[in-house]
């Protein structure tokens, strides 16, 4: 009887351990199944010919996009397989594309449609006709209120905060309550204005990007690339920071928050300008991004940039169509596939020796990340040979390798939590395919400065470190304080990041590696000549017998 009892307990334990994995909500699952989303950046910066309207003082009488056609935007999105459009309804310069009465700096006061236009309304109708989901980007800050880039909506003058909160809450309510159901709400750079009640009331069926209500995450770069492996779960307390990135991935985390890889079509500009069209990415570049976003188990968010007429330029339209055609050419029809298997080993048998170079795996991630490590084997001339291996699978994992002729493929899941749930395994022979060049990042650190305890006073030292020469693009950077002699160590008691000389910079943009002198700095705003990134630190050493020194080093993650 005791043996039976122990067996039952063991079964229950194993069964429950599988249930304990973080799993997507129905809304997250709906959003994640899309795979591809199109961003639309269109605003004052389009007329300025630069990335941002940072004054909020542009002469908006110049804004008259007479050919604006949201049906065209939807057609372009569908041409490359996007299932959703996210529209930037208000950027940091504070211009609003809907007829709000919270500001005069809006579509009511431009010549287009004699001030009677409403781009959100037009786009909502177009998306409905085209069968596309709609998402909205409304910047939580406002330069006119002293809440600029990276502020999260926190005003420089605290006495203005309450008044601005009312303005932003009204704007968010208008956008979410009046245009139908949104699938996504984008808070660029987090959101510190209290809006949880509004989101619960009007956006309960939407995923939230950044802020304390976040349910999806930014990877940490604007490259469109997710570094493998990709785990869509993490610790809940980290997600609540509002600025969690891919570097917080934890396959055993207690909450699900998938990754959205955002990237520009123009390298690297979010808004249209005549000169930016020369920076249009090639199809090969876009395919490399596709492999390392969608193909790594994430969601690709590719930008579009209507010009001053309101249309997406013809050259861009052509490139999106070429991108969509190439995806279909490669992956529209598998040579063979197997579906819905519950096992740690799955075989795909081919009818005859067949050349392949791609395998696409999918797991039923509604039950969490059960697959932790796997191998792919091919039966080549009656001998099993290993093709490749991996770890995370999730919604989609694209594996590719040199051409090989085989008669069967075998998936072996070598590590797993709970029984693996194989949604599908598909084999492809992609013609005219060359193995993509590896994404090479600078892994070696660059030395910023040297620290020395001889400069400390009563065991305390301070440094103000200019990171501007090294933080040259949006992304995540790792700063490390090393000790020359470990036995006489130094500890960083406090670290503070200041962007663009703004003392109200959100300190969520700097995160510390537990119990180490290692810091991750997230720069989300665009880098221009006038921007700066300063790291202020307070250091301490309790060793009075020996002096010590070391280096401050940086690298891009």
PDB file of C-alpha atoms in Angstrom, residues 10-265:
ATOM      1  CA  UNK A  10       5.185  10.995  -7.417  1.00  0.00           C
ATOM      2  CA  UNK A  11       2.718  11.138 -10.320  1.00  0.00           C
ATOM      3  CA  UNK A  12       0.855  14.040  -8.722  1.00  0.00           C
ATOM      4  CA  UNK A  13       4.132  15.871  -8.074  1.00  0.00           C
ATOM      5  CA  UNK A  14       5.309  15.484 -11.670  1.00  0.00           C
ATOM      6  CA  UNK A  15       1.882  16.451 -12.988  1.00  0.00           C
ATOM      7  CA  UNK A  16       1.693  19.548 -10.821  1.00  0.00           C
ATOM      8  CA  UNK A  17       5.269  20.577 -11.607  1.00  0.00           C
ATOM      9  CA  UNK A  18       4.232  20.827 -15.248  1.00  0.00           C
ATOM     10  CA  UNK A  19       1.278  22.975 -14.270  1.00  0.00           C
ATOM     11  CA  UNK A  20       3.522  25.369 -12.353  1.00  0.00           C
ATOM     12  CA  UNK A  21       5.195  26.665 -15.484  1.00  0.00           C
ATOM     13  CA  UNK A  22       4.243  30.191 -16.515  1.00  0.00           C
ATOM     14  CA  UNK A  23       1.656  30.139 -19.292  1.00  0.00           C
ATOM     15  CA  UNK A  24       0.227  32.763 -21.628  1.00  0.00           C
ATOM     16  CA  UNK A  25      -3.198  34.240 -21.034  1.00  0.00           C
ATOM     17  CA  UNK A  26      -5.754  33.967 -23.822  1.00  0.00           C
ATOM     18  CA  UNK A  27      -4.947  37.551 -24.845  1.00  0.00           C
ATOM     19  CA  UNK A  28      -1.204  36.940 -24.866  1.00  0.00           C
ATOM     20  CA  UNK A  29      -1.742  33.786 -26.908  1.00  0.00           C
ATOM     21  CA  UNK A  30      -3.894  35.619 -29.457  1.00  0.00           C
ATOM     22  CA  UNK A  31      -1.283  38.357 -29.740  1.00  0.00           C
ATOM     23  CA  UNK A  32       1.677  35.978 -29.932  1.00  0.00           C
ATOM     24  CA  UNK A  33       0.124  33.814 -32.640  1.00  0.00           C
ATOM     25  CA  UNK A  34       0.304  36.791 -35.031  1.00  0.00           C
ATOM     26  CA  UNK A  35       4.076  36.618 -35.412  1.00  0.00           C
ATOM     27  CA  UNK A  36       4.338  39.800 -37.497  1.00  0.00           C
ATOM     28  CA  UNK A  37       3.125  43.335 -36.692  1.00  0.00           C
ATOM     29  CA  UNK A  38       3.580  46.634 -38.560  1.00  0.00           C
ATOM     30  CA  UNK A  39       4.457  49.862 -36.754  1.00  0.00           C
ATOM     31  CA  UNK A  40       3.372  53.208 -38.243  1.00  0.00           C
ATOM     32  CA  UNK A  41       5.508  56.216 -37.263  1.00  0.00           C
ATOM     33  CA  UNK A  42       3.942  59.352 -38.726  1.00  0.00           C
ATOM     34  CA  UNK A  43       4.049  62.756 -37.105  1.00  0.00           C
ATOM     35  CA  UNK A  44       5.612  66.185 -36.819  1.00  0.00           C
ATOM     36  CA  UNK A  45       9.052  64.592 -37.278  1.00  0.00           C
ATOM     37  CA  UNK A  46       7.952  63.544 -40.774  1.00  0.00           C
ATOM     38  CA  UNK A  47       7.698  67.224 -41.756  1.00  0.00           C
ATOM     39  CA  UNK A  48      10.823  68.201 -39.841  1.00  0.00           C
ATOM     40  CA  UNK A  49      12.912  65.568 -41.602  1.00  0.00           C
ATOM     41  CA  UNK A  50      14.428  64.378 -38.326  1.00  0.00           C
ATOM     42  CA  UNK A  51      13.650  61.788 -35.713  1.00  0.00           C
ATOM     43  CA  UNK A  52      11.805  63.788 -33.059  1.00  0.00           C
ATOM     44  CA  UNK A  53       9.837  66.958 -32.481  1.00  0.00           C
ATOM     45  CA  UNK A  54      11.442  67.748 -29.151  1.00  0.00           C
ATOM     46  CA  UNK A  55       9.988  71.250 -28.708  1.00  0.00           C
ATOM     47  CA  UNK A  56       6.274  70.813 -29.262  1.00  0.00           C
ATOM     48  CA  UNK A  57       6.367  74.197 -31.003  1.00  0.00           C
ATOM     49  CA  UNK A  58       6.227  73.180 -34.672  1.00  0.00           C
ATOM     50  CA  UNK A  59       3.991  75.207 -36.993  1.00  0.00           C
ATOM     51  CA  UNK A  60       1.383  72.504 -37.484  1.00  0.00           C
ATOM     52  CA  UNK A  61      -0.347  74.488 -40.235  1.00  0.00           C
ATOM     53  CA  UNK A  62       2.284  72.859 -42.465  1.00  0.00           C
ATOM     54  CA  UNK A  63       0.783  69.399 -41.825  1.00  0.00           C
ATOM     55  CA  UNK A  64      -1.552  68.545 -44.689  1.00  0.00           C
ATOM     56  CA  UNK A  65      -1.226  64.905 -45.822  1.00  0.00           C
ATOM     57  CA  UNK A  66      -3.682  65.226 -48.705  1.00  0.00           C
ATOM     58  CA  UNK A  67      -3.209  61.640 -49.946  1.00  0.00           C
ATOM     59  CA  UNK A  68      -3.404  59.945 -46.545  1.00  0.00           C
ATOM     60  CA  UNK A  69      -4.912  56.519 -47.113  1.00  0.00           C
ATOM     61  CA  UNK A  70      -5.138  54.106 -44.196  1.00  0.00           C
ATOM     62  CA  UNK A  71      -6.430  51.421 -46.570  1.00  0.00           C
ATOM     63  CA  UNK A  72      -3.019  51.601 -48.237  1.00  0.00           C
ATOM     64  CA  UNK A  73      -1.301  51.129 -44.879  1.00  0.00           C
ATOM     65  CA  UNK A  74      -3.353  47.991 -44.278  1.00  0.00           C
ATOM     66  CA  UNK A  75      -2.628  46.662 -47.752  1.00  0.00           C
ATOM     67  CA  UNK A  76       1.096  47.095 -47.149  1.00  0.00           C
ATOM     68  CA  UNK A  77       0.878  45.328 -43.785  1.00  0.00           C
ATOM     69  CA  UNK A  78      -0.864  42.351 -45.340  1.00  0.00           C
ATOM     70  CA  UNK A  79       1.686  42.187 -48.167  1.00  0.00           C
ATOM     71  CA  UNK A  80       4.354  40.927 -45.781  1.00  0.00           C
ATOM     72  CA  UNK A  81       2.072  38.913 -43.528  1.00  0.00           C
ATOM     73  CA  UNK A  82       1.515  41.342 -40.656  1.00  0.00           C
ATOM     74  CA  UNK A  83      -1.630  40.641 -38.650  1.00  0.00           C
ATOM     75  CA  UNK A  84      -1.733  43.904 -36.676  1.00  0.00           C
ATOM     76  CA  UNK A  85      -0.895  47.588 -37.067  1.00  0.00           C
ATOM     77  CA  UNK A  86       0.351  49.726 -34.183  1.00  0.00           C
ATOM     78  CA  UNK A  87      -0.168  53.422 -34.833  1.00  0.00           C
ATOM     79  CA  UNK A  88       1.862  56.150 -33.118  1.00  0.00           C
ATOM     80  CA  UNK A  89      -1.031  58.412 -32.202  1.00  0.00           C
ATOM     81  CA  UNK A  90       1.086  60.699 -30.020  1.00  0.00           C
ATOM     82  CA  UNK A  91       4.866  60.888 -29.853  1.00  0.00           C
ATOM     83  CA  UNK A  92       7.147  62.736 -27.437  1.00  0.00           C
ATOM     84  CA  UNK A  93       6.583  66.079 -29.165  1.00  0.00           C
ATOM     85  CA  UNK A  94       2.940  65.755 -27.986  1.00  0.00           C
ATOM     86  CA  UNK A  95       1.100  66.209 -31.324  1.00  0.00           C
ATOM     87  CA  UNK A  96      -2.107  64.140 -31.301  1.00  0.00           C
ATOM     88  CA  UNK A  97      -3.586  62.516 -34.417  1.00  0.00           C
ATOM     89  CA  UNK A  98      -7.122  62.434 -33.009  1.00  0.00           C
ATOM     90  CA  UNK A  99      -9.391  65.450 -32.313  1.00  0.00           C
ATOM     91  CA  UNK A 100      -8.731  65.778 -28.610  1.00  0.00           C
ATOM     92  CA  UNK A 101      -9.557  68.876 -26.578  1.00  0.00           C
ATOM     93  CA  UNK A 102      -6.767  68.206 -24.077  1.00  0.00           C
ATOM     94  CA  UNK A 103      -4.414  70.237 -26.302  1.00  0.00           C
ATOM     95  CA  UNK A 104      -4.480  72.589 -29.270  1.00  0.00           C
ATOM     96  CA  UNK A 105      -1.445  70.772 -30.676  1.00  0.00           C
ATOM     97  CA  UNK A 106      -3.508  68.207 -32.531  1.00  0.00           C
ATOM     98  CA  UNK A 107      -5.246  67.219 -35.756  1.00  0.00           C
ATOM     99  CA  UNK A 108      -8.117  69.669 -35.128  1.00  0.00           C
ATOM    100  CA  UNK A 109      -5.802  72.542 -35.985  1.00  0.00           C
ATOM    101  CA  UNK A 110      -4.207  71.399 -39.247  1.00  0.00           C
ATOM    102  CA  UNK A 111      -5.426  72.003 -42.833  1.00  0.00           C
ATOM    103  CA  UNK A 112      -6.022  68.310 -43.512  1.00  0.00           C
ATOM    104  CA  UNK A 113      -9.780  67.777 -43.931  1.00  0.00           C
ATOM    105  CA  UNK A 114     -10.268  71.323 -42.612  1.00  0.00           C
ATOM    106  CA  UNK A 115      -9.474  70.158 -39.102  1.00  0.00           C
ATOM    107  CA  UNK A 116     -12.174  67.481 -39.199  1.00  0.00           C
ATOM    108  CA  UNK A 117      -9.831  64.526 -39.677  1.00  0.00           C
ATOM    109  CA  UNK A 118      -9.206  61.654 -37.286  1.00  0.00           C
ATOM    110  CA  UNK A 119      -6.450  59.228 -38.277  1.00  0.00           C
ATOM    111  CA  UNK A 120      -7.232  56.719 -35.526  1.00  0.00           C
ATOM    112  CA  UNK A 121     -10.839  56.510 -36.673  1.00  0.00           C
ATOM    113  CA  UNK A 122      -9.796  56.041 -40.306  1.00  0.00           C
ATOM    114  CA  UNK A 123      -7.251  53.384 -39.397  1.00  0.00           C
ATOM    115  CA  UNK A 124      -9.661  51.528 -37.117  1.00  0.00           C
ATOM    116  CA  UNK A 125     -12.146  51.307 -39.964  1.00  0.00           C
ATOM    117  CA  UNK A 126      -9.472  50.212 -42.441  1.00  0.00           C
ATOM    118  CA  UNK A 127      -8.160  47.521 -40.080  1.00  0.00           C
ATOM    119  CA  UNK A 128     -11.657  46.195 -39.576  1.00  0.00           C
ATOM    120  CA  UNK A 129     -12.191  45.929 -43.353  1.00  0.00           C
ATOM    121  CA  UNK A 130      -8.799  44.285 -43.854  1.00  0.00           C
ATOM    122  CA  UNK A 131      -9.189  41.842 -40.978  1.00  0.00           C
ATOM    123  CA  UNK A 132      -6.238  43.306 -39.074  1.00  0.00           C
ATOM    124  CA  UNK A 133      -5.911  43.900 -35.353  1.00  0.00           C
ATOM    125  CA  UNK A 134      -5.166  47.414 -34.108  1.00  0.00           C
ATOM    126  CA  UNK A 135      -2.691  48.584 -31.497  1.00  0.00           C
ATOM    127  CA  UNK A 136      -2.010  52.103 -30.255  1.00  0.00           C
ATOM    128  CA  UNK A 137       1.137  53.956 -29.188  1.00  0.00           C
ATOM    129  CA  UNK A 138       0.480  56.976 -27.026  1.00  0.00           C
ATOM    130  CA  UNK A 139       3.562  58.490 -25.452  1.00  0.00           C
ATOM    131  CA  UNK A 140       3.151  58.778 -21.666  1.00  0.00           C
ATOM    132  CA  UNK A 141       5.138  62.011 -21.563  1.00  0.00           C
ATOM    133  CA  UNK A 142       4.596  65.440 -23.091  1.00  0.00           C
ATOM    134  CA  UNK A 143       7.404  67.900 -23.805  1.00  0.00           C
ATOM    135  CA  UNK A 144       5.039  70.842 -23.247  1.00  0.00           C
ATOM    136  CA  UNK A 145       4.537  69.676 -19.680  1.00  0.00           C
ATOM    137  CA  UNK A 146       8.225  69.107 -19.025  1.00  0.00           C
ATOM    138  CA  UNK A 147       7.888  65.338 -19.347  1.00  0.00           C
ATOM    139  CA  UNK A 148      10.195  64.572 -22.256  1.00  0.00           C
ATOM    140  CA  UNK A 149      11.851  61.464 -23.624  1.00  0.00           C
ATOM    141  CA  UNK A 150      12.476  58.789 -21.035  1.00  0.00           C
ATOM    142  CA  UNK A 151      10.386  60.528 -18.384  1.00  0.00           C
ATOM    143  CA  UNK A 152       7.595  57.972 -18.223  1.00  0.00           C
ATOM    144  CA  UNK A 153       5.271  60.935 -17.825  1.00  0.00           C
ATOM    145  CA  UNK A 154       7.029  62.410 -14.790  1.00  0.00           C
ATOM    146  CA  UNK A 155       7.181  66.212 -15.042  1.00  0.00           C
ATOM    147  CA  UNK A 156      10.365  68.103 -14.186  1.00  0.00           C
ATOM    148  CA  UNK A 157       8.285  70.462 -12.057  1.00  0.00           C
ATOM    149  CA  UNK A 158       6.527  68.282  -9.421  1.00  0.00           C
ATOM    150  CA  UNK A 159       3.829  70.937  -8.952  1.00  0.00           C
ATOM    151  CA  UNK A 160       2.610  70.161 -12.498  1.00  0.00           C
ATOM    152  CA  UNK A 161       2.401  66.416 -12.055  1.00  0.00           C
ATOM    153  CA  UNK A 162      -1.187  66.129 -10.905  1.00  0.00           C
ATOM    154  CA  UNK A 163      -2.452  68.388 -13.682  1.00  0.00           C
ATOM    155  CA  UNK A 164      -0.515  66.459 -16.308  1.00  0.00           C
ATOM    156  CA  UNK A 165      -1.765  63.154 -14.949  1.00  0.00           C
ATOM    157  CA  UNK A 166      -5.311  64.317 -15.649  1.00  0.00           C
ATOM    158  CA  UNK A 167      -4.375  65.314 -19.195  1.00  0.00           C
ATOM    159  CA  UNK A 168      -2.700  62.021 -20.029  1.00  0.00           C
ATOM    160  CA  UNK A 169      -5.412  59.943 -18.389  1.00  0.00           C
ATOM    161  CA  UNK A 170      -8.000  61.787 -20.471  1.00  0.00           C
ATOM    162  CA  UNK A 171      -5.980  61.234 -23.657  1.00  0.00           C
ATOM    163  CA  UNK A 172      -5.570  57.537 -22.949  1.00  0.00           C
ATOM    164  CA  UNK A 173      -9.274  57.175 -22.165  1.00  0.00           C
ATOM    165  CA  UNK A 174     -10.247  58.880 -25.420  1.00  0.00           C
ATOM    166  CA  UNK A 175      -7.988  56.641 -27.487  1.00  0.00           C
ATOM    167  CA  UNK A 176      -9.046  53.391 -25.832  1.00  0.00           C
ATOM    168  CA  UNK A 177     -12.768  54.090 -25.411  1.00  0.00           C
ATOM    169  CA  UNK A 178     -13.731  55.525 -28.786  1.00  0.00           C
ATOM    170  CA  UNK A 179     -12.170  53.403 -31.524  1.00  0.00           C
ATOM    171  CA  UNK A 180     -13.125  49.828 -30.849  1.00  0.00           C
ATOM    172  CA  UNK A 181     -11.100  47.024 -29.386  1.00  0.00           C
ATOM    173  CA  UNK A 182      -7.320  47.384 -29.217  1.00  0.00           C
ATOM    174  CA  UNK A 183      -5.058  44.351 -29.098  1.00  0.00           C
ATOM    175  CA  UNK A 184      -1.988  46.254 -27.922  1.00  0.00           C
ATOM    176  CA  UNK A 185      -1.150  49.398 -25.956  1.00  0.00           C
ATOM    177  CA  UNK A 186       2.405  50.726 -26.295  1.00  0.00           C
ATOM    178  CA  UNK A 187       4.016  52.822 -23.544  1.00  0.00           C
ATOM    179  CA  UNK A 188       7.435  53.693 -24.916  1.00  0.00           C
ATOM    180  CA  UNK A 189       9.971  54.075 -22.117  1.00  0.00           C
ATOM    181  CA  UNK A 190       7.528  52.844 -19.444  1.00  0.00           C
ATOM    182  CA  UNK A 191       4.593  54.734 -17.944  1.00  0.00           C
ATOM    183  CA  UNK A 192       4.642  56.300 -14.495  1.00  0.00           C
ATOM    184  CA  UNK A 193       1.273  58.021 -14.740  1.00  0.00           C
ATOM    185  CA  UNK A 194      -1.307  55.894 -12.834  1.00  0.00           C
ATOM    186  CA  UNK A 195      -3.478  54.340 -15.548  1.00  0.00           C
ATOM    187  CA  UNK A 196      -4.179  50.792 -14.334  1.00  0.00           C
ATOM    188  CA  UNK A 197      -7.874  51.491 -13.846  1.00  0.00           C
ATOM    189  CA  UNK A 198      -8.218  52.856 -17.390  1.00  0.00           C
ATOM    190  CA  UNK A 199      -6.451  49.842 -18.869  1.00  0.00           C
ATOM    191  CA  UNK A 200      -8.637  47.451 -16.902  1.00  0.00           C
ATOM    192  CA  UNK A 201     -11.799  49.235 -18.047  1.00  0.00           C
ATOM    193  CA  UNK A 202     -10.991  49.880 -21.714  1.00  0.00           C
ATOM    194  CA  UNK A 203      -8.081  47.584 -22.636  1.00  0.00           C
ATOM    195  CA  UNK A 204      -8.776  44.350 -20.782  1.00  0.00           C
ATOM    196  CA  UNK A 205      -8.351  42.467 -24.071  1.00  0.00           C
ATOM    197  CA  UNK A 206      -5.016  44.063 -24.958  1.00  0.00           C
ATOM    198  CA  UNK A 207      -1.404  43.271 -24.186  1.00  0.00           C
ATOM    199  CA  UNK A 208       0.556  46.123 -22.593  1.00  0.00           C
ATOM    200  CA  UNK A 209       4.074  47.115 -23.639  1.00  0.00           C
ATOM    201  CA  UNK A 210       6.103  48.505 -20.706  1.00  0.00           C
ATOM    202  CA  UNK A 211       4.877  50.159 -17.534  1.00  0.00           C
ATOM    203  CA  UNK A 212       3.773  48.482 -14.299  1.00  0.00           C
ATOM    204  CA  UNK A 213       0.885  46.808 -16.162  1.00  0.00           C
ATOM    205  CA  UNK A 214       3.185  45.281 -18.790  1.00  0.00           C
ATOM    206  CA  UNK A 215       2.318  41.870 -20.208  1.00  0.00           C
ATOM    207  CA  UNK A 216       4.864  41.862 -23.076  1.00  0.00           C
ATOM    208  CA  UNK A 217       8.487  43.002 -23.219  1.00  0.00           C
ATOM    209  CA  UNK A 218      11.047  44.972 -25.221  1.00  0.00           C
ATOM    210  CA  UNK A 219      14.116  42.844 -26.073  1.00  0.00           C
ATOM    211  CA  UNK A 220      16.608  45.550 -25.072  1.00  0.00           C
ATOM    212  CA  UNK A 221      17.585  46.600 -28.603  1.00  0.00           C
ATOM    213  CA  UNK A 222      15.925  48.045 -31.695  1.00  0.00           C
ATOM    214  CA  UNK A 223      17.718  45.582 -33.972  1.00  0.00           C
ATOM    215  CA  UNK A 224      14.715  43.288 -34.423  1.00  0.00           C
ATOM    216  CA  UNK A 225      16.928  40.448 -33.248  1.00  0.00           C
ATOM    217  CA  UNK A 226      16.303  38.209 -30.255  1.00  0.00           C
ATOM    218  CA  UNK A 227      19.336  36.474 -28.846  1.00  0.00           C
ATOM    219  CA  UNK A 228      18.832  32.752 -28.596  1.00  0.00           C
ATOM    220  CA  UNK A 229      17.542  31.073 -26.454  1.00  0.00           C
ATOM    221  CA  UNK A 230      14.295  32.996 -26.035  1.00  0.00           C
ATOM    222  CA  UNK A 231      12.268  32.341 -22.884  1.00  0.00           C
ATOM    223  CA  UNK A 232       8.963  34.179 -22.690  1.00  0.00           C
ATOM    224  CA  UNK A 233       8.727  33.907 -18.908  1.00  0.00           C
ATOM    225  CA  UNK A 234      10.416  35.760 -16.059  1.00  0.00           C
ATOM    226  CA  UNK A 235       9.981  36.700 -12.420  1.00  0.00           C
ATOM    227  CA  UNK A 236       6.836  38.720 -11.722  1.00  0.00           C
ATOM    228  CA  UNK A 237       8.567  41.322  -9.572  1.00  0.00           C
ATOM    229  CA  UNK A 238      10.975  42.074 -12.436  1.00  0.00           C
ATOM    230  CA  UNK A 239       8.139  42.490 -14.939  1.00  0.00           C
ATOM    231  CA  UNK A 240       6.456  45.010 -12.629  1.00  0.00           C
ATOM    232  CA  UNK A 241       9.469  47.318 -12.987  1.00  0.00           C
ATOM    233  CA  UNK A 242       7.968  48.311 -16.333  1.00  0.00           C
ATOM    234  CA  UNK A 243      11.278  48.066 -18.200  1.00  0.00           C
ATOM    235  CA  UNK A 244      12.046  44.325 -18.173  1.00  0.00           C
ATOM    236  CA  UNK A 245      13.931  43.112 -21.263  1.00  0.00           C
ATOM    237  CA  UNK A 246      15.088  39.820 -22.761  1.00  0.00           C
ATOM    238  CA  UNK A 247      17.954  39.748 -20.294  1.00  0.00           C
ATOM    239  CA  UNK A 248      15.404  39.015 -17.594  1.00  0.00           C
ATOM    240  CA  UNK A 249      14.367  35.777 -19.332  1.00  0.00           C
ATOM    241  CA  UNK A 250      13.806  32.871 -16.962  1.00  0.00           C
ATOM    242  CA  UNK A 251      12.318  29.591 -18.257  1.00  0.00           C
ATOM    243  CA  UNK A 252      11.173  28.872 -14.701  1.00  0.00           C
ATOM    244  CA  UNK A 253       9.782  32.356 -14.097  1.00  0.00           C
ATOM    245  CA  UNK A 254       6.333  32.728 -12.592  1.00  0.00           C
ATOM    246  CA  UNK A 255       4.801  35.056 -15.219  1.00  0.00           C
ATOM    247  CA  UNK A 256       4.520  34.957 -19.001  1.00  0.00           C
ATOM    248  CA  UNK A 257       5.562  38.058 -20.937  1.00  0.00           C
ATOM    249  CA  UNK A 258       6.545  37.429 -24.575  1.00  0.00           C
ATOM    250  CA  UNK A 259       9.112  39.456 -26.456  1.00  0.00           C
ATOM    251  CA  UNK A 260       8.353  41.946 -29.226  1.00  0.00           C
ATOM    252  CA  UNK A 261      11.356  42.701 -31.451  1.00  0.00           C
ATOM    253  CA  UNK A 262      10.958  46.202 -32.894  1.00  0.00           C
ATOM    254  CA  UNK A 263      13.048  47.381 -35.840  1.00  0.00           C
ATOM    255  CA  UNK A 264      13.091  50.100 -38.482  1.00  0.00           C
ATOM    256  CA  UNK A 265      12.787  49.621 -42.231  1.00  0.00           C
TER     257      UNK A 265
END
